[in-house]
């Protein structure tokens, strides 16, 4: 087990202990230890081997023994017992906004509620409101949260699903007998939200793999344990320490079946249907095990497409938006790759609401192989995010200049994430705006404006000569808040006309512009730019999710501004001034 897995188990124990009504101090000790371990610079296995685990602040004897057991054996009976004692419904209840372990415990003790259905029933009857510490407002919030969960069908964000999927793959790799393994389904297609994780392996003997799978760490519940397919509910803690609960299905097939099963279980269903139809047109029969009637040798997934006279369709494109026709006519895009990016523009530092200094952000960007990093802290009206006054902006520029003076082959660009005020004007005057290298304009207030007003507001900002790019265009927060009402087509047209770029905000909470609209933007020749909206050094890695969105939106290297080199970007930003 690596340190992030150990940290996740400890965090989870903290939650489970609290749910069991344990002393909060004891629960908190686990959470604290989890955080300490997550931040370790060294390998946890090395620390355990060296016997220096006890030197980490907050890790006493009990924790030391438990962590040692976990790291050396991958198992912890104490944790397994806790999980077994905890109804999965309690964990689901924790996904409701404002619901902590204490409230869940109260609901269970007082009203016998241990799942979402019972909670809904009690709220409908009004009994929750009468409970001490709850009240009518809390009850209404719970009902609203339940409706939202229902509507979202218990989906989780891609980053959350990826984290769990990757940990499952890492665990399965340790099992002997697995020949090939791939993630399938919406995870492989990099959809922005995921209902369940689909994993496919090939092996001669499925039984031991099935047995190991249902016993993986972080399995909350075994939903099904069959001969060649098993399903489990997995738990985890995401990078923001929020709980994640998601089902994972594992299927075992033979080596021969593997490419067909991989193709089938990657989906989408709509893509599969089209592909199957094309197979029928060729006189073949395509299913999850075979391309019956076809004599060609098929060993890998691309061979299936080849047998049907199609170019290989990358998983991100398999949404039935014309990819089969494009593959048949050999006009599929050459999709953007993560390595094509040379820098990013929308990032925060401790100057506003970021957690890292300018130097720390730059250092991480360099390590990622970037040639440049744009600093775009918040503007003055966003006081809750410690927005910069013009005076502080100028002070920051000095720091950036001093930093750049010491650099070779790397540069910080001076940007701002300027608020688009209610009437579409900007939060800094034109004189100040003129001296930034670039300007990212964003809506952070008055989300409830009517469609026409919001559209006019954003279009006005796009038309401002100093605005380089529009940030998170629709304001959506995945699984949490809908986009504001805006005529996106009008926005895209305005951006094309004004030559203003549109951001693909790669923060996995946003992924805004959506991939569907990326496709539309490309059709209108809008220049796009991928930004992580990083508020900490590790969040620069969010960029990868923006690349996923761009790929789903058929975007190529040339469509994305930050595939340009430092010299090209410096030149273009200068030319725009
Ligand atoms: P989600 O909802 O995020 O889990 O999305 P997917 O795409 O992972 O959907 P899932 O897990 O229901 O199924 C995985 C893949 O299996 C799906 O993308 C395509 C394939 N599949 C599932 N059901 C059907 C079906 O009825 N017909 C066909 N052709 N393919 C299916
Ligand atoms: Ca799935």
mmCIF file of C-alpha atoms and ligand atoms in Angstrom, residues 155 184-187 189 191 193-198 249 264-269 272-273 276, ligand 1:
data_model
loop_
_atom_site.group_PDB
_atom_site.id
_atom_site.type_symbol
_atom_site.label_atom_id
_atom_site.label_comp_id
_atom_site.label_asym_id
_atom_site.label_seq_id
_atom_site.Cartn_x
_atom_site.Cartn_y
_atom_site.Cartn_z
ATOM 1 C CA UNK A 155 -22.646 9.676 -9.998
ATOM 2 C CA UNK A 184 -13.450 0.387 -19.560
ATOM 3 C CA UNK A 185 -16.765 2.246 -19.534
ATOM 4 C CA UNK A 186 -17.132 5.955 -18.938
ATOM 5 C CA UNK A 187 -13.799 6.064 -17.073
ATOM 6 C CA UNK A 189 -13.980 7.514 -22.255
ATOM 7 C CA UNK A 191 -16.638 11.317 -19.102
ATOM 8 C CA UNK A 193 -19.021 12.146 -14.161
ATOM 9 C CA UNK A 194 -19.082 8.415 -13.627
ATOM 10 C CA UNK A 195 -21.783 6.052 -12.389
ATOM 11 C CA UNK A 196 -19.663 2.958 -11.964
ATOM 12 C CA UNK A 197 -16.160 1.728 -12.707
ATOM 13 C CA UNK A 198 -15.809 -1.088 -15.257
ATOM 14 C CA UNK A 249 -17.497 -4.206 -11.750
ATOM 15 C CA UNK A 264 -17.921 -3.577 -25.844
ATOM 16 C CA UNK A 265 -17.505 -2.507 -22.230
ATOM 17 C CA UNK A 266 -15.866 0.764 -23.169
ATOM 18 C CA UNK A 267 -19.044 1.861 -24.867
ATOM 19 C CA UNK A 268 -20.723 4.122 -25.209
ATOM 20 C CA UNK A 269 -23.760 2.016 -25.780
ATOM 21 C CA UNK A 272 -21.493 0.076 -29.817
ATOM 22 C CA UNK A 273 -24.825 0.007 -31.585
ATOM 23 C CA UNK A 276 -22.453 -3.488 -34.504
HETATM 24 P P1 LIG B 1 -21.621 5.173 -16.492
HETATM 25 O O1 LIG B 1 -23.078 5.471 -16.435
HETATM 26 O O2 LIG B 1 -20.814 6.365 -16.117
HETATM 27 O O3 LIG B 1 -21.205 3.965 -15.755
HETATM 28 O O4 LIG B 1 -21.333 4.942 -18.065
HETATM 29 P P2 LIG B 1 -20.799 3.640 -18.819
HETATM 30 O O5 LIG B 1 -20.637 3.990 -20.232
HETATM 31 O O6 LIG B 1 -19.603 3.107 -18.117
HETATM 32 O O7 LIG B 1 -22.017 2.642 -18.738
HETATM 33 P P3 LIG B 1 -22.196 1.227 -18.050
HETATM 34 O O8 LIG B 1 -21.323 1.078 -16.863
HETATM 35 O O9 LIG B 1 -23.659 1.048 -17.860
HETATM 36 O O10 LIG B 1 -21.769 0.175 -19.157
HETATM 37 C C1 LIG B 1 -20.417 0.033 -19.582
HETATM 38 C C2 LIG B 1 -20.393 -0.177 -21.043
HETATM 39 O O11 LIG B 1 -21.011 -1.415 -21.386
HETATM 40 C C3 LIG B 1 -21.186 0.840 -21.826
HETATM 41 O O12 LIG B 1 -20.466 2.023 -22.046
HETATM 42 C C4 LIG B 1 -21.462 0.090 -23.091
HETATM 43 C C5 LIG B 1 -21.655 -1.316 -22.635
HETATM 44 N N1 LIG B 1 -23.092 -1.592 -22.495
HETATM 45 C C6 LIG B 1 -23.796 -1.645 -21.362
HETATM 46 N N2 LIG B 1 -25.079 -1.941 -21.627
HETATM 47 C C7 LIG B 1 -25.188 -2.049 -22.951
HETATM 48 C C8 LIG B 1 -26.258 -2.343 -23.846
HETATM 49 O O13 LIG B 1 -27.399 -2.537 -23.457
HETATM 50 N N3 LIG B 1 -25.967 -2.370 -25.163
HETATM 51 C C9 LIG B 1 -24.726 -2.139 -25.634
HETATM 52 N N4 LIG B 1 -24.513 -2.155 -26.928
HETATM 53 N N5 LIG B 1 -23.699 -1.863 -24.834
HETATM 54 C C10 LIG B 1 -23.922 -1.826 -23.510
#
